[in-house]
């Protein structure tokens, strides 16, 4: 898995490509989100359109990103579809996350981000 970090309108967009699963992918996501929060970033969009699969560890790490952001008065919003979306619905995490079909819609949903 790779992560491309972009900043748009004061919001960090993390473009994830590849499977988000136990091992190096979850370590990479954990370290990236920790570094960004430590640098003072609060608002995130996880663009997961190029993620064909998440396992339970991947879902757990996405939720850990959410918790890190919330502890710093921030937010995490997701861009997912298809199989990945069904996993968030099955685990009822669609009740926790705001989920969007594209990055522009997710960015537009932030109210007054720095």
GROMACS .gro file of N, CA and C in nm:
model
  342
    1UNK      N    1   0.084  -0.117   0.000
    1UNK     CA    2   0.000   0.000   0.000
    1UNK      C    3   0.089   0.124   0.000
    2UNK      N    4   0.041   0.229  -0.066
    2UNK     CA    5   0.107   0.358  -0.062
    2UNK      C    6   0.008   0.463  -0.014
    3UNK      N    7   0.064   0.572   0.041
    3UNK     CA    8  -0.018   0.684   0.085
    3UNK      C    9   0.042   0.811   0.027
    4UNK      N   10  -0.038   0.884  -0.047
    4UNK     CA   11   0.001   1.014  -0.101
    4UNK      C   12  -0.074   1.119  -0.019
    5UNK      N   13   0.001   1.203   0.052
    5UNK     CA   14  -0.061   1.306   0.136
    5UNK      C   15  -0.066   1.437   0.058
    6UNK      N   16  -0.185   1.492   0.047
    6UNK     CA   17  -0.206   1.620  -0.022
    6UNK      C   18  -0.280   1.711   0.073
    7UNK      N   19  -0.253   1.841   0.065
    7UNK     CA   20  -0.330   1.934   0.146
    7UNK      C   21  -0.416   2.018   0.053
    8UNK      N   22  -0.546   2.017   0.081
    8UNK     CA   23  -0.642   2.092   0.001
    8UNK      C   24  -0.734   2.168   0.095
    9UNK      N   25  -0.739   2.298   0.079
    9UNK     CA   26  -0.828   2.382   0.159
    9UNK      C   27  -0.803   2.364   0.309
   10UNK      N   28  -0.676   2.343   0.347
   10UNK     CA   29  -0.641   2.325   0.487
   10UNK      C   30  -0.673   2.188   0.542
   11UNK      N   31  -0.709   2.095   0.457
   11UNK     CA   32  -0.746   1.960   0.498
   11UNK      C   33  -0.648   1.862   0.437
   12UNK      N   34  -0.601   1.766   0.516
   12UNK     CA   35  -0.509   1.664   0.465
   12UNK      C   36  -0.589   1.555   0.396
   13UNK      N   37  -0.559   1.533   0.270
   13UNK     CA   38  -0.621   1.425   0.195
   13UNK      C   39  -0.517   1.315   0.182
   14UNK      N   40  -0.548   1.200   0.238
   14UNK     CA   41  -0.460   1.085   0.229
   14UNK      C   42  -0.516   0.992   0.123
   15UNK      N   43  -0.444   0.980   0.012
   15UNK     CA   44  -0.487   0.894  -0.098
   15UNK      C   45  -0.420   0.758  -0.077
   16UNK      N   46  -0.499   0.660  -0.040
   16UNK     CA   47  -0.449   0.526  -0.015
   16UNK      C   48  -0.464   0.442  -0.141
   17UNK      N   49  -0.358   0.370  -0.176
   17UNK     CA   50  -0.359   0.284  -0.293
   17UNK      C   51  -0.308   0.146  -0.253
   18UNK      N   52  -0.389   0.045  -0.277
   18UNK     CA   53  -0.350  -0.092  -0.243
   18UNK      C   54  -0.430  -0.143  -0.124
   19UNK      N   55  -0.402  -0.266  -0.085
   19UNK     CA   56  -0.475  -0.329   0.023
   19UNK      C   57  -0.433  -0.272   0.158
   20UNK      N   58  -0.530  -0.249   0.245
   20UNK     CA   59  -0.505  -0.202   0.380
   20UNK      C   60  -0.526  -0.323   0.470
   21UNK      N   61  -0.415  -0.385   0.508
   21UNK     CA   62  -0.424  -0.510   0.583
   21UNK      C   63  -0.312  -0.516   0.687
   22UNK      N   64  -0.320  -0.618   0.771
   22UNK     CA   65  -0.224  -0.638   0.878
   22UNK      C   66  -0.082  -0.637   0.824
   23UNK      N   67   0.006  -0.570   0.894
   23UNK     CA   68   0.146  -0.566   0.856
   23UNK      C   69   0.188  -0.426   0.816
   24UNK      N   70   0.271  -0.420   0.714
   24UNK     CA   71   0.326  -0.292   0.670
   24UNK      C   72   0.219  -0.188   0.633
   25UNK      N   73   0.111  -0.227   0.563
   25UNK     CA   74   0.010  -0.125   0.530
   25UNK      C   75  -0.050  -0.056   0.653
   26UNK      N   76  -0.085  -0.133   0.756
   26UNK     CA   77  -0.143  -0.068   0.874
   26UNK      C   78  -0.037   0.011   0.951
   27UNK      N   79   0.086  -0.037   0.953
   27UNK     CA   80   0.194   0.041   1.016
   27UNK      C   81   0.214   0.174   0.945
   28UNK      N   82   0.210   0.171   0.813
   28UNK     CA   83   0.227   0.294   0.734
   28UNK      C   84   0.114   0.393   0.762
   29UNK      N   85  -0.009   0.345   0.764
   29UNK     CA   86  -0.122   0.433   0.793
   29UNK      C   87  -0.112   0.489   0.934
   30UNK      N   88  -0.076   0.406   1.032
   30UNK     CA   89  -0.062   0.451   1.170
   30UNK      C   90   0.044   0.560   1.181
   31UNK      N   91   0.161   0.534   1.124
   31UNK     CA   92   0.271   0.631   1.134
   31UNK      C   93   0.239   0.761   1.061
   32UNK      N   94   0.178   0.751   0.946
   32UNK     CA   95   0.142   0.871   0.870
   32UNK      C   96   0.043   0.957   0.948
   33UNK      N   97  -0.060   0.894   1.001
   33UNK     CA   98  -0.160   0.973   1.075
   33UNK      C   99  -0.101   1.029   1.204
   34UNK      N  100  -0.019   0.953   1.274
   34UNK     CA  101   0.046   1.005   1.395
   34UNK      C  102   0.134   1.125   1.363
   35UNK      N  103   0.212   1.115   1.257
   35UNK     CA  104   0.300   1.226   1.219
   35UNK      C  105   0.221   1.352   1.184
   36UNK      N  106   0.111   1.335   1.112
   36UNK     CA  107   0.031   1.451   1.073
   36UNK      C  108  -0.037   1.515   1.194
   37UNK      N  109  -0.089   1.435   1.285
   37UNK     CA  110  -0.150   1.489   1.406
   37UNK      C  111  -0.044   1.559   1.491
   38UNK      N  112   0.074   1.499   1.502
   38UNK     CA  113   0.183   1.560   1.578
   38UNK      C  114   0.227   1.694   1.517
   39UNK      N  115   0.209   1.707   1.385
   39UNK     CA  116   0.243   1.832   1.316
   39UNK      C  117   0.131   1.935   1.325
   40UNK      N  118   0.025   1.901   1.398
   40UNK     CA  119  -0.084   1.996   1.420
   40UNK      C  120  -0.199   1.987   1.322
   41UNK      N  121  -0.198   1.886   1.238
   41UNK     CA  122  -0.309   1.868   1.143
   41UNK      C  123  -0.428   1.807   1.218
   42UNK      N  124  -0.549   1.851   1.185
   42UNK     CA  125  -0.668   1.805   1.255
   42UNK      C  126  -0.773   1.741   1.165
   43UNK      N  127  -0.782   1.788   1.042
   43UNK     CA  128  -0.892   1.746   0.953
   43UNK      C  129  -0.836   1.662   0.838
   44UNK      N  130  -0.902   1.546   0.818
   44UNK     CA  131  -0.851   1.449   0.722
   44UNK      C  132  -0.963   1.391   0.636
   45UNK      N  133  -0.927   1.364   0.512
   45UNK     CA  134  -1.010   1.284   0.422
   45UNK      C  135  -0.925   1.165   0.383
   46UNK      N  136  -0.977   1.045   0.406
   46UNK     CA  137  -0.910   0.925   0.360
   46UNK      C  138  -0.975   0.884   0.228
   47UNK      N  139  -0.902   0.905   0.119
   47UNK     CA  140  -0.950   0.868  -0.014
   47UNK      C  141  -0.911   0.723  -0.037
   48UNK      N  142  -1.010   0.635  -0.028
   48UNK     CA  143  -0.986   0.493  -0.037
   48UNK      C  144  -1.043   0.432  -0.165
   49UNK      N  145  -1.060   0.515  -0.268
   49UNK     CA  146  -1.117   0.465  -0.393
   49UNK      C  147  -1.027   0.363  -0.461
   50UNK      N  148  -0.896   0.369  -0.435
   50UNK     CA  149  -0.802   0.274  -0.496
   50UNK      C  150  -0.762   0.164  -0.398
   51UNK      N  151  -0.847   0.140  -0.298
   51UNK     CA  152  -0.825   0.032  -0.202
   51UNK      C  153  -0.919  -0.083  -0.237
   52UNK      N  154  -0.866  -0.192  -0.290
   52UNK     CA  155  -0.954  -0.303  -0.327
   52UNK      C  156  -0.999  -0.388  -0.209
   53UNK      N  157  -0.927  -0.379  -0.096
   53UNK     CA  158  -0.960  -0.466   0.016
   53UNK      C  159  -0.906  -0.409   0.146
   54UNK      N  160  -0.984  -0.424   0.254
   54UNK     CA  161  -0.940  -0.394   0.390
   54UNK      C  162  -0.969  -0.518   0.472
   55UNK      N  163  -0.876  -0.555   0.559
   55UNK     CA  164  -0.907  -0.661   0.654
   55UNK      C  165  -0.945  -0.596   0.786
   56UNK      N  166  -0.969  -0.675   0.889
   56UNK     CA  167  -1.012  -0.619   1.017
   56UNK      C  168  -0.906  -0.528   1.077
   57UNK      N  169  -0.779  -0.557   1.054
   57UNK     CA  170  -0.672  -0.469   1.104
   57UNK      C  171  -0.674  -0.335   1.031
   58UNK      N  172  -0.702  -0.338   0.903
   58UNK     CA  173  -0.712  -0.214   0.826
   58UNK      C  174  -0.827  -0.128   0.872
   59UNK      N  175  -0.943  -0.191   0.895
   59UNK     CA  176  -1.058  -0.117   0.946
   59UNK      C  177  -1.026  -0.060   1.084
   60UNK      N  178  -0.959  -0.141   1.166
   60UNK     CA  179  -0.920  -0.095   1.298
   60UNK      C  180  -0.827   0.025   1.293
   61UNK      N  181  -0.735   0.024   1.199
   61UNK     CA  182  -0.641   0.137   1.189
   61UNK      C  183  -0.709   0.262   1.135
   62UNK      N  184  -0.806   0.246   1.045
   62UNK     CA  185  -0.884   0.361   0.999
   62UNK      C  186  -0.959   0.422   1.118
   63UNK      N  187  -1.016   0.336   1.203
   63UNK     CA  188  -1.086   0.385   1.322
   63UNK      C  189  -0.987   0.451   1.419
   64UNK      N  190  -0.866   0.398   1.432
   64UNK     CA  191  -0.765   0.459   1.518
   64UNK      C  192  -0.727   0.598   1.468
   65UNK      N  193  -0.722   0.617   1.337
   65UNK     CA  194  -0.697   0.750   1.279
   65UNK      C  195  -0.808   0.846   1.321
   66UNK      N  196  -0.930   0.797   1.315
   66UNK     CA  197  -1.045   0.876   1.357
   66UNK      C  198  -1.030   0.919   1.503
   67UNK      N  199  -0.994   0.824   1.589
   67UNK     CA  200  -0.978   0.856   1.731
   67UNK      C  201  -0.868   0.958   1.755
   68UNK      N  202  -0.755   0.942   1.684
   68UNK     CA  203  -0.644   1.039   1.698
   68UNK      C  204  -0.689   1.179   1.660
   69UNK      N  205  -0.759   1.190   1.550
   69UNK     CA  206  -0.806   1.321   1.505
   69UNK      C  207  -0.905   1.379   1.605
   70UNK      N  208  -1.000   1.299   1.652
   70UNK     CA  209  -1.101   1.346   1.746
   70UNK      C  210  -1.040   1.393   1.878
   71UNK      N  211  -0.934   1.327   1.923
   71UNK     CA  212  -0.866   1.367   2.045
   71UNK      C  213  -0.802   1.505   2.032
   72UNK      N  214  -0.783   1.549   1.908
   72UNK     CA  215  -0.724   1.680   1.881
   72UNK      C  216  -0.825   1.773   1.815
   73UNK      N  217  -0.954   1.753   1.849
   73UNK     CA  218  -1.063   1.835   1.797
   73UNK      C  219  -1.072   1.834   1.645
   74UNK      N  220  -1.036   1.722   1.585
   74UNK     CA  221  -1.040   1.711   1.440
   74UNK      C  222  -1.146   1.613   1.392
   75UNK      N  223  -1.142   1.588   1.262
   75UNK     CA  224  -1.239   1.500   1.197
   75UNK      C  225  -1.169   1.416   1.091
   76UNK      N  226  -1.226   1.299   1.066
   76UNK     CA  227  -1.184   1.214   0.956
   76UNK      C  228  -1.308   1.177   0.877
   77UNK      N  229  -1.303   1.199   0.748
   77UNK     CA  230  -1.412   1.161   0.659
   77UNK      C  231  -1.357   1.066   0.554
   78UNK      N  232  -1.442   0.976   0.508
   78UNK     CA  233  -1.397   0.872   0.416
   78UNK      C  234  -1.456   0.889   0.277
   79UNK      N  235  -1.377   0.850   0.179
   79UNK     CA  236  -1.423   0.838   0.041
   79UNK      C  237  -1.403   0.691   0.004
   80UNK      N  238  -1.514   0.618   0.000
   80UNK     CA  239  -1.509   0.474  -0.031
   80UNK      C  240  -1.628   0.436  -0.118
   81UNK      N  241  -1.617   0.321  -0.179
   81UNK     CA  242  -1.729   0.266  -0.256
   81UNK      C  243  -1.713   0.116  -0.268
   82UNK      N  244  -1.814   0.054  -0.323
   82UNK     CA  245  -1.815  -0.088  -0.355
   82UNK      C  246  -1.785  -0.176  -0.234
   83UNK      N  247  -1.690  -0.265  -0.250
   83UNK     CA  248  -1.661  -0.365  -0.147
   83UNK      C  249  -1.616  -0.301  -0.015
   84UNK      N  250  -1.533  -0.199  -0.023
   84UNK     CA  251  -1.488  -0.132   0.100
   84UNK      C  252  -1.606  -0.067   0.172
   85UNK      N  253  -1.694  -0.005   0.097
   85UNK     CA  254  -1.811   0.057   0.157
   85UNK      C  255  -1.896  -0.048   0.229
   86UNK      N  256  -1.913  -0.164   0.168
   86UNK     CA  257  -1.995  -0.267   0.231
   86UNK      C  258  -1.935  -0.313   0.363
   87UNK      N  259  -1.803  -0.312   0.375
   87UNK     CA  260  -1.739  -0.349   0.501
   87UNK      C  261  -1.770  -0.247   0.610
   88UNK      N  262  -1.770  -0.119   0.576
   88UNK     CA  263  -1.803  -0.016   0.675
   88UNK      C  264  -1.950  -0.024   0.715
   89UNK      N  265  -2.035  -0.063   0.622
   89UNK     CA  266  -2.177  -0.079   0.654
   89UNK      C  267  -2.197  -0.203   0.742
   90UNK      N  268  -2.135  -0.314   0.707
   90UNK     CA  269  -2.149  -0.437   0.785
   90UNK      C  270  -2.101  -0.420   0.929
   91UNK      N  271  -1.996  -0.344   0.948
   91UNK     CA  272  -1.941  -0.322   1.082
   91UNK      C  273  -2.008  -0.205   1.152
   92UNK      N  274  -2.105  -0.144   1.087
   92UNK     CA  275  -2.181  -0.029   1.136
   92UNK      C  276  -2.094   0.094   1.160
   93UNK      N  277  -1.976   0.096   1.099
   93UNK     CA  278  -1.892   0.215   1.110
   93UNK      C  279  -1.940   0.327   1.020
   94UNK      N  280  -2.036   0.298   0.933
   94UNK     CA  281  -2.098   0.405   0.855
   94UNK      C  282  -2.178   0.498   0.946
   95UNK      N  283  -2.203   0.455   1.069
   95UNK     CA  284  -2.270   0.540   1.168
   95UNK      C  285  -2.170   0.631   1.239
   96UNK      N  286  -2.043   0.597   1.229
   96UNK     CA  287  -1.936   0.675   1.293
   96UNK      C  288  -1.878   0.775   1.194
   97UNK      N  289  -1.847   0.727   1.075
   97UNK     CA  290  -1.782   0.809   0.973
   97UNK      C  291  -1.883   0.873   0.880
   98UNK      N  292  -1.851   0.993   0.835
   98UNK     CA  293  -1.921   1.049   0.720
   98UNK      C  294  -1.852   0.990   0.598
   99UNK      N  295  -1.931   0.932   0.509
   99UNK     CA  296  -1.877   0.863   0.391
   99UNK      C  297  -1.928   0.932   0.266
  100UNK      N  298  -1.834   0.955   0.172
  100UNK     CA  299  -1.865   1.028   0.050
  100UNK      C  300  -1.820   0.949  -0.071
  101UNK      N  301  -1.879   0.983  -0.186
  101UNK     CA  302  -1.847   0.916  -0.312
  101UNK      C  303  -1.722   0.973  -0.378
  102UNK      N  304  -1.687   1.099  -0.345
  102UNK     CA  305  -1.567   1.159  -0.404
  102UNK      C  306  -1.505   1.260  -0.309
  103UNK      N  307  -1.381   1.294  -0.335
  103UNK     CA  308  -1.303   1.383  -0.249
  103UNK      C  309  -1.364   1.522  -0.244
  104UNK      N  310  -1.411   1.573  -0.356
  104UNK     CA  311  -1.468   1.708  -0.358
  104UNK      C  312  -1.587   1.720  -0.264
  105UNK      N  313  -1.673   1.619  -0.261
  105UNK     CA  314  -1.788   1.620  -0.170
  105UNK      C  315  -1.743   1.614  -0.025
  106UNK      N  316  -1.642   1.534   0.003
  106UNK     CA  317  -1.590   1.525   0.139
  106UNK      C  318  -1.530   1.658   0.183
  107UNK      N  319  -1.452   1.721   0.096
  107UNK     CA  320  -1.392   1.852   0.129
  107UNK      C  321  -1.499   1.956   0.153
  108UNK      N  322  -1.603   1.956   0.072
  108UNK     CA  323  -1.710   2.055   0.085
  108UNK      C  324  -1.788   2.038   0.215
  109UNK      N  325  -1.781   1.921   0.275
  109UNK     CA  326  -1.857   1.896   0.398
  109UNK      C  327  -1.792   1.954   0.523
  110UNK      N  328  -1.665   1.992   0.512
  110UNK     CA  329  -1.596   2.052   0.628
  110UNK      C  330  -1.646   2.196   0.645
  111UNK      N  331  -1.676   2.229   0.767
  111UNK     CA  332  -1.727   2.362   0.797
  111UNK      C  333  -1.619   2.444   0.864
  112UNK      N  334  -1.558   2.535   0.790
  112UNK     CA  335  -1.461   2.627   0.847
  112UNK      C  336  -1.330   2.564   0.889
  113UNK      N  337  -1.283   2.463   0.818
  113UNK     CA  338  -1.152   2.405   0.851
  113UNK      C  339  -1.043   2.508   0.827
  114UNK      N  340  -0.937   2.499   0.908
  114UNK     CA  341  -0.826   2.595   0.896
  114UNK      C  342  -0.744   2.569   0.773
   0.00000   0.00000   0.00000
